Short mmCIF file of C-alpha atoms and ligand atoms in Angstrom, two decimals:
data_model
loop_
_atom_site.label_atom_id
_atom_site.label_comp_id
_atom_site.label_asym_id
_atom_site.label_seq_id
_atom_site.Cartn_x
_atom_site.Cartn_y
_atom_site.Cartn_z
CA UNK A 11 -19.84 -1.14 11.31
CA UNK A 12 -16.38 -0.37 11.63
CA UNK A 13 -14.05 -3.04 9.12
CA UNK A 14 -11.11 -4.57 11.13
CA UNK A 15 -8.36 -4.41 8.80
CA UNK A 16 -4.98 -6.59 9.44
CA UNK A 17 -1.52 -5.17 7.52
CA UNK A 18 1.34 -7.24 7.12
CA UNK A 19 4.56 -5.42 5.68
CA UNK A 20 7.07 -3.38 5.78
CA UNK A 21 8.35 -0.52 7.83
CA UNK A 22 10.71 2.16 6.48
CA UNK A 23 11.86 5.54 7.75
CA UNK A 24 12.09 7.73 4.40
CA UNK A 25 14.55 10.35 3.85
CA UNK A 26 13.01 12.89 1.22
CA UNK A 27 15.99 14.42 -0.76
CA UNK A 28 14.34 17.17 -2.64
CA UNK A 29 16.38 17.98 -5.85
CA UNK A 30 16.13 19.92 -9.21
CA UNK A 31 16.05 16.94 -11.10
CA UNK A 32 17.85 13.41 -11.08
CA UNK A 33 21.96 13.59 -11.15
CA UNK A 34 23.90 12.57 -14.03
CA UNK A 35 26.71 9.78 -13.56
CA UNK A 36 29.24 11.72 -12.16
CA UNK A 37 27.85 14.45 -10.96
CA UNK A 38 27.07 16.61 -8.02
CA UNK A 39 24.26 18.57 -7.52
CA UNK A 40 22.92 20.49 -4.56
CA UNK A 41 19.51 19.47 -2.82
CA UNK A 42 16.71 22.24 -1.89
CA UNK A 43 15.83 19.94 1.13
CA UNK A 44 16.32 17.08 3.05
CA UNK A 45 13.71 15.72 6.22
CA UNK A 46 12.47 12.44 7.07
CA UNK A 47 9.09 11.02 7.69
CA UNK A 48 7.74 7.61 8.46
CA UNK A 49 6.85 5.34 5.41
CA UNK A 50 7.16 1.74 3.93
CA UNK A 51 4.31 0.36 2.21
CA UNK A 52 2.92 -1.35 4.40
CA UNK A 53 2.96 1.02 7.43
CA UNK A 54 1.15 3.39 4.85
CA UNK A 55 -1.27 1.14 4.25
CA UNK A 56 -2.21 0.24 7.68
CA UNK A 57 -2.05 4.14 8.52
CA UNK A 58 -4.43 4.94 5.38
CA UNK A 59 -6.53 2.28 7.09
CA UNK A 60 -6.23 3.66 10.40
CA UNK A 61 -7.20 6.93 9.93
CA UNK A 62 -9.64 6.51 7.75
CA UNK A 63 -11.91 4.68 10.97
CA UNK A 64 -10.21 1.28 10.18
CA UNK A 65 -9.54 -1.13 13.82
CA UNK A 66 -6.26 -1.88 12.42
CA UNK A 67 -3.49 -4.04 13.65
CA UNK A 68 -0.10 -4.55 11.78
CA UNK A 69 2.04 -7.09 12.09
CA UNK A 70 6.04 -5.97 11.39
CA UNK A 71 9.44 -6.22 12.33
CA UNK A 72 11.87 -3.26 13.05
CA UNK A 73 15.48 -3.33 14.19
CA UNK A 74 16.36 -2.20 17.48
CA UNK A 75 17.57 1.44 16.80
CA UNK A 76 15.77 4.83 17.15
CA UNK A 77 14.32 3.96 13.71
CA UNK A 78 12.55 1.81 14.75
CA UNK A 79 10.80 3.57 17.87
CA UNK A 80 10.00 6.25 15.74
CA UNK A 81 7.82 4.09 13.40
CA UNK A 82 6.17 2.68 16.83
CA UNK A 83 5.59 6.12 17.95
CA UNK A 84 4.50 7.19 14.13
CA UNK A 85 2.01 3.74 13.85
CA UNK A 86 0.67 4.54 17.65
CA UNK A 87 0.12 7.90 17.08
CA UNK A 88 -2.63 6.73 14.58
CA UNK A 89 -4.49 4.59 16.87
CA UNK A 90 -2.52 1.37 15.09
CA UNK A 91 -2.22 -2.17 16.80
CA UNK A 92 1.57 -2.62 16.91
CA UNK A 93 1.40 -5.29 19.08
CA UNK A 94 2.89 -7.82 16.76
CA UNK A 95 5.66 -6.00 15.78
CA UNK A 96 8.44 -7.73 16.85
CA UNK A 97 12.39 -6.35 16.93
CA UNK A 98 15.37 -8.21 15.59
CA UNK A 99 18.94 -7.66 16.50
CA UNK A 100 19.70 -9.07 13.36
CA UNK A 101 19.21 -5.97 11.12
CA UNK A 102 18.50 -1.88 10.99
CA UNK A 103 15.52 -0.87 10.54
CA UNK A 104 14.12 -0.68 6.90
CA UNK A 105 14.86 2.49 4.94
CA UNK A 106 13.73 4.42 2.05
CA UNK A 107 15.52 7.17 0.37
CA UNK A 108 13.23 8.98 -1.97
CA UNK A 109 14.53 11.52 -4.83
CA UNK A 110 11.82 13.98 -4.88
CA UNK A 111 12.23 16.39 -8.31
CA UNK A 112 10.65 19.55 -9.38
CA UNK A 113 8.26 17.75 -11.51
CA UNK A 114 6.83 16.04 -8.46
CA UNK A 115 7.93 12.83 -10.16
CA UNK A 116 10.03 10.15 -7.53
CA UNK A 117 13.14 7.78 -7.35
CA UNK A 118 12.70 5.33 -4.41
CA UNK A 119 16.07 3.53 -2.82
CA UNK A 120 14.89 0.92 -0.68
CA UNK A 121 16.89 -0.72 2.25
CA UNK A 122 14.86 -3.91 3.15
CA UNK A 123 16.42 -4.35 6.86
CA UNK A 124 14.47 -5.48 9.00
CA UNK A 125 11.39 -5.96 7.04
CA UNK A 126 13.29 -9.04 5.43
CA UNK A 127 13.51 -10.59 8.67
CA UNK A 128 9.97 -11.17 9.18
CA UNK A 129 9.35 -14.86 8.93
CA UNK A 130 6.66 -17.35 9.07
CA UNK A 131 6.51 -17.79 12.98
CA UNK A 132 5.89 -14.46 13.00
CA UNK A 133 2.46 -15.35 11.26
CA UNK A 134 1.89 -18.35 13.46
CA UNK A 135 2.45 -15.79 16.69
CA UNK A 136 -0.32 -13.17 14.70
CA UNK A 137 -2.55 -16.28 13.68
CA UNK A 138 -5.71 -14.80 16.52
CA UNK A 139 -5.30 -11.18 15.34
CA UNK A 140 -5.42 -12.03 11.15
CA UNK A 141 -8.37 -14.96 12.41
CA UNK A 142 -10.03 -11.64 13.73
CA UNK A 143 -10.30 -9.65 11.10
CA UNK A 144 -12.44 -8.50 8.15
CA UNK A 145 -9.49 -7.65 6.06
CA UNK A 146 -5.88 -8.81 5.19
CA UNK A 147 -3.34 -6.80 3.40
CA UNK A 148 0.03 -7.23 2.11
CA UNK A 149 2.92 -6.34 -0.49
CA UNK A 150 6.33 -7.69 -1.56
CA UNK A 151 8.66 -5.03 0.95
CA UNK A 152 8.30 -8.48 3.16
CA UNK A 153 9.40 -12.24 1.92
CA UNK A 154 6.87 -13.63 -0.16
CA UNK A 155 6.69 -17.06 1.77
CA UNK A 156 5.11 -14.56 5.11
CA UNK A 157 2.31 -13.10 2.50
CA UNK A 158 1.31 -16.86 1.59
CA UNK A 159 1.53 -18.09 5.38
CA UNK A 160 -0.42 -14.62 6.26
CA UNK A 161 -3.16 -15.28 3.18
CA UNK A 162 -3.78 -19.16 4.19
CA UNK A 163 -4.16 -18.30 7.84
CA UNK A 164 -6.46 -15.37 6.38
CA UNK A 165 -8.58 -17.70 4.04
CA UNK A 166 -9.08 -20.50 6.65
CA UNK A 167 -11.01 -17.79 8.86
CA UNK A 168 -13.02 -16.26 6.45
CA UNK A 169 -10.53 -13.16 5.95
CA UNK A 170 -11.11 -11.72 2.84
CA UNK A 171 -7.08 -10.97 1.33
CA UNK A 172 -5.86 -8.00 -0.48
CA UNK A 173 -2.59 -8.16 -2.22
CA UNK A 174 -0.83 -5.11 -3.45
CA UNK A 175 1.96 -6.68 -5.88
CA UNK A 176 4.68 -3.92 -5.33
CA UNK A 177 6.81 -3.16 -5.38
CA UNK A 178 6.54 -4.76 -8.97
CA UNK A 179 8.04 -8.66 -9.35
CA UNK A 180 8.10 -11.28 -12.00
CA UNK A 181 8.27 -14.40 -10.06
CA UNK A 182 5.36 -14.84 -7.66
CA UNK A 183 4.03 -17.93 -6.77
CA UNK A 184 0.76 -19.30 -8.05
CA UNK A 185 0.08 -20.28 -4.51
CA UNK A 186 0.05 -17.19 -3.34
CA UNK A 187 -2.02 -15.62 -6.46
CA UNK A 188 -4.50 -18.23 -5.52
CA UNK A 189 -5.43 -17.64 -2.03
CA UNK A 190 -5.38 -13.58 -3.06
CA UNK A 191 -9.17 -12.03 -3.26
CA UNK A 192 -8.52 -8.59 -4.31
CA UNK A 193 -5.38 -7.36 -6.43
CA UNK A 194 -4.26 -4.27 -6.87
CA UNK A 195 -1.56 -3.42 -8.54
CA UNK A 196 -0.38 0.26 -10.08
CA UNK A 197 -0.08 -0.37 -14.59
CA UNK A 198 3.30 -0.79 -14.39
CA UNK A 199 3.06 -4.01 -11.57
CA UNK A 200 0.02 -5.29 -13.55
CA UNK A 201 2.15 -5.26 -16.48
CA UNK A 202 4.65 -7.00 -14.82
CA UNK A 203 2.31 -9.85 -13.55
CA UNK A 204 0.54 -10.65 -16.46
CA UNK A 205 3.23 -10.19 -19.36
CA UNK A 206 -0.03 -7.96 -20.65
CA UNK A 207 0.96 -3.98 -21.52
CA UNK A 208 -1.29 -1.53 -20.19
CA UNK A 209 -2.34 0.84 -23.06
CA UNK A 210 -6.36 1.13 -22.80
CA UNK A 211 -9.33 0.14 -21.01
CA UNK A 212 -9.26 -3.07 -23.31
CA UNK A 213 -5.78 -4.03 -21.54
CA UNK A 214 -6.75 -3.27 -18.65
CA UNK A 215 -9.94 -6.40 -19.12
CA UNK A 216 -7.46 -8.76 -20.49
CA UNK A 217 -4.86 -8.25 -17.63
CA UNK A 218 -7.52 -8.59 -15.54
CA UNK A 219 -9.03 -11.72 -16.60
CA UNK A 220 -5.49 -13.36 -16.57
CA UNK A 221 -5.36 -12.16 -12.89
CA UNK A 222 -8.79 -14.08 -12.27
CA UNK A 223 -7.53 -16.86 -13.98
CA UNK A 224 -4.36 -17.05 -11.44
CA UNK A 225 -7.19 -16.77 -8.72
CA UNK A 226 -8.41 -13.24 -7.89
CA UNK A 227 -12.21 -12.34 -7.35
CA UNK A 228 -11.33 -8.54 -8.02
CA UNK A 229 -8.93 -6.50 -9.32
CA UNK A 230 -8.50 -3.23 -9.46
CA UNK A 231 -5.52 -1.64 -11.23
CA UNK A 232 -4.70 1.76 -10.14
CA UNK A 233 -4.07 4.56 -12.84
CA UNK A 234 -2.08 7.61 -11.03
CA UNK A 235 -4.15 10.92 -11.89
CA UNK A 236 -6.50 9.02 -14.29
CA UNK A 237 -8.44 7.09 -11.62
CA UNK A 238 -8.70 3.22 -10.88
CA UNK A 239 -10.37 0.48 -13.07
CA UNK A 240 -12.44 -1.65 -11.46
CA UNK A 241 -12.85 -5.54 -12.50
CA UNK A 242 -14.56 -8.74 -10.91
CA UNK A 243 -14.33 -12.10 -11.81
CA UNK A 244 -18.76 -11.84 -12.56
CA UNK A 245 -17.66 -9.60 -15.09
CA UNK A 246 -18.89 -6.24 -13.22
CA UNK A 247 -16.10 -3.74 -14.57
CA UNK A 248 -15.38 0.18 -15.07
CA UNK A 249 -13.63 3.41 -14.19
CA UNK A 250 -14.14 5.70 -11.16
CA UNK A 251 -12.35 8.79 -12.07
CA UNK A 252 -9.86 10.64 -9.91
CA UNK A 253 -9.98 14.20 -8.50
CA UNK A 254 -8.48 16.50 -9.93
CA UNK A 255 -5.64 18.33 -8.16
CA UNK A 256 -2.37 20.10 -8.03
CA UNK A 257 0.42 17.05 -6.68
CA UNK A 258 3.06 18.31 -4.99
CA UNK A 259 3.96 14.63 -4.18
CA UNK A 260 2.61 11.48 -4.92
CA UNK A 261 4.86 9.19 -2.45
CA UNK A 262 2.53 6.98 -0.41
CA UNK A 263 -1.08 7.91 -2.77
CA UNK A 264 -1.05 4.20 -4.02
CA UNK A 265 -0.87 3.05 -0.33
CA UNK A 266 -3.51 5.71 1.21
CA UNK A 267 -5.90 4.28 -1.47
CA UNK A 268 -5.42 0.72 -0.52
CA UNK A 269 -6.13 1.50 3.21
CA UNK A 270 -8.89 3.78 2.86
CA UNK A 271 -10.37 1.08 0.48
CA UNK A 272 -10.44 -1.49 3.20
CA UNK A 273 -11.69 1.35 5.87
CA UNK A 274 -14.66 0.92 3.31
CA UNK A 275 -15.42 -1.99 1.47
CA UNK A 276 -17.87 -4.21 2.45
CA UNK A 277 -16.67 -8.28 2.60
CA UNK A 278 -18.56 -9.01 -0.14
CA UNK A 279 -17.39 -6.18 -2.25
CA UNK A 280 -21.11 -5.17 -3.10
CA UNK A 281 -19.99 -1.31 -2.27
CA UNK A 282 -16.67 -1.86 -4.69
CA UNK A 283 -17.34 1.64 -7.17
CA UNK A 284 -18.73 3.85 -3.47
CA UNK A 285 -15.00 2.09 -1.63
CA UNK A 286 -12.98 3.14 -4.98
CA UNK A 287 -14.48 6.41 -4.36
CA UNK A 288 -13.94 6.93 -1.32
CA UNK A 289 -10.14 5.98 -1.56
CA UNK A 290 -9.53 8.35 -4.65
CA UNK A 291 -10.49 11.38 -2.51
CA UNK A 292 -8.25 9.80 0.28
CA UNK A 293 -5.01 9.73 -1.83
CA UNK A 294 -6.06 13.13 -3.72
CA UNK A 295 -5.10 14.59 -0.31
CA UNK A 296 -2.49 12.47 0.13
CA UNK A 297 -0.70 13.62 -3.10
CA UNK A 298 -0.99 17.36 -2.22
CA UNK A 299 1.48 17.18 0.78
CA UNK A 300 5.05 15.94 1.36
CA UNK A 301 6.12 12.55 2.90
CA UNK A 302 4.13 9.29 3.42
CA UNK A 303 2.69 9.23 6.94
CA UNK A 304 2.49 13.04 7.41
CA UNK A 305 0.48 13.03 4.44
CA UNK A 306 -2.39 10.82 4.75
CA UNK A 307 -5.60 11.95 5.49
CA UNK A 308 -8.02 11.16 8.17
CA UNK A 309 -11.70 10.54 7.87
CA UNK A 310 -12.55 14.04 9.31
CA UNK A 311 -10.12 15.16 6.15
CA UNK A 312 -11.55 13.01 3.64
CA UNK A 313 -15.48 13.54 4.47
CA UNK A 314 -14.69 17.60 4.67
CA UNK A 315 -12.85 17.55 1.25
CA UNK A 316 -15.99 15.55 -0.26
CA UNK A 317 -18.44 18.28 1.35
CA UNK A 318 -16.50 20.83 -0.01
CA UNK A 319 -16.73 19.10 -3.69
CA UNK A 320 -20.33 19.22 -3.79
O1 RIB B 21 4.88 3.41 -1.44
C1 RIB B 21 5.67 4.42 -0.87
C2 RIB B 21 6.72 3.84 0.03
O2 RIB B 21 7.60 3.05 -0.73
C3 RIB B 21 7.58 4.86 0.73
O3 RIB B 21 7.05 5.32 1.95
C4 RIB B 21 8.92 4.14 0.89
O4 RIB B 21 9.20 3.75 2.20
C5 RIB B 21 8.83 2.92 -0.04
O5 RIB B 21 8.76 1.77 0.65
#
């Protein structure tokens, strides 16, 4: 049965500024490249989702600017729902300037626009299309007070909510922690969350368990290369390993796993290590091409590049 996955968040154009290595103060250096590409978390994440067999519909907010109908274009393109993204006069379109280094490694600048517009009557006007779903996602490139609204309207219809706390932030309300099913956070937001520094698998549980205690079933806390760590409030925990590959950029993997895990995952979660699977071979493809939505992978992509690995 095909999951019917809801994404609320943010939508960015990102400019990729390929460079040696990070300037000092002061000075200038010379790029190797520049190009653009759509991103923003959450347009990743519904994109992941789409493409990886998801119905997905995302609910956004872009200025009105050429920006903005490229991310349209980009979402539509994918087979996405963009019928609740709305348009404000009141701001440009959200940005994202990424510094993109020889190491692979990234620097993101991020210009909220838009995506700070969305409000809570933007919920209310989505309340049908998050009451039909299987799935709810959201992360923190939108106001806080929208992922709350979003997650009650989510919980009062059955909607089972997945919160991806980045990027990272100290302050978030209890309320919303509460009505959140599945976390999942990279180490360096789970630190942030839960005071708790990520060193070892025995970090991971205690992080984990404060996370339950704030109100999540599941959490899963995503380690780059390494793989993702699994971890339910029954006590069912573990590691599914990554793939192994050469990363020529990992913008956007965090996203394409969260999407392809909701493509996936069964309500219940009883499928939670095959899902995890299944979303680690989505963002090792992700990670071996440039940009955000140029570089996530279908279903056709991901099921070819798991034939290919047996
Ligand atoms: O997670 C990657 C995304 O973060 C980029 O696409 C960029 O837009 C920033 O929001």
């Amino acid at each position: 049965m095909t999951n019917r996955v809801t994404v609320i968040g943010s939508l960015n154009v990102d400019t990729i500024l390929e460079i040696p290595r990070l300037p000092k103060p002061g000075e200038t250096l010379a790029m190797h490249n520049q190009s653009f590409a759509g991103g923003g978390k959450g347009s990743n994440q519904g994109i992941a989702a789409g493409r990886a067999g998801a119905d997905t519909h995302f609910i956004g907010k872009i200025g009105d600017d050429t920006n903005g109908q490229f991310m349209i274009n980009s979402m539509k393109d994918s087979g996405i729902n963009v019928d609740q993204v709305t348009v404000t006069k009141d701001a440009k379109t959200g940005q994202a300037f990424i510094l993109l280094d020889d190491e692979g490694q990234n620097s993101i600048l991020v210009y909220g626009g838009a995506n700070q517009k969305l409000n809570v009557d933007d919920v209310k006007n989505a309340e049908a299309t998050i009451a039909n779903s299987d799935f709810i996602i959201t992360q923190f490139e939108t106001p806080m007070d929208v992922a709350e609204a979003a997650f009650k309207t989510a919980k009062a219809n059955d909607v089972v909510t997945i919160l991806n706390p980045a990027p990272a932030r100290q302050a978030i309300p209890a309320s919303l922690l509460a009505v959140s099913d599945l976390v999942v956070p990279n180490e360096t937001e789970s630190q942030t969350l839960t005071g708790i520094e990520i060193t070892d698998e025995a970090s991971m549980v205690k992080a984990a368990n404060k996370m339950h205690d704030m109100g999540a079933k599941c959490v899963i806390i995503t380690v780059g290369s390494k793989g993702a760590f699994y971890h339910t409030v029954s006590g069912d925990t573990g590691f599914v390993d990554a793939f192994k590959v050469k990363a020529v950029d990992t913008t956007a993997a965090g996203d394409t796993f969260i999407g392809a895990l909701s493509s996936q995952l069964n309500k219940d979660m009883s499928n939670l290590t095959d899902a995890i699977r299944f979303a680690n071979r989505a963002s090792s493809i992700t990670v071996q091409r440039m940009g955000a939505h140029p570089s996530i992978p279908t279903l056709a992509e991901i099921e070819a590049a798991e034939a290919a690995a047996k």
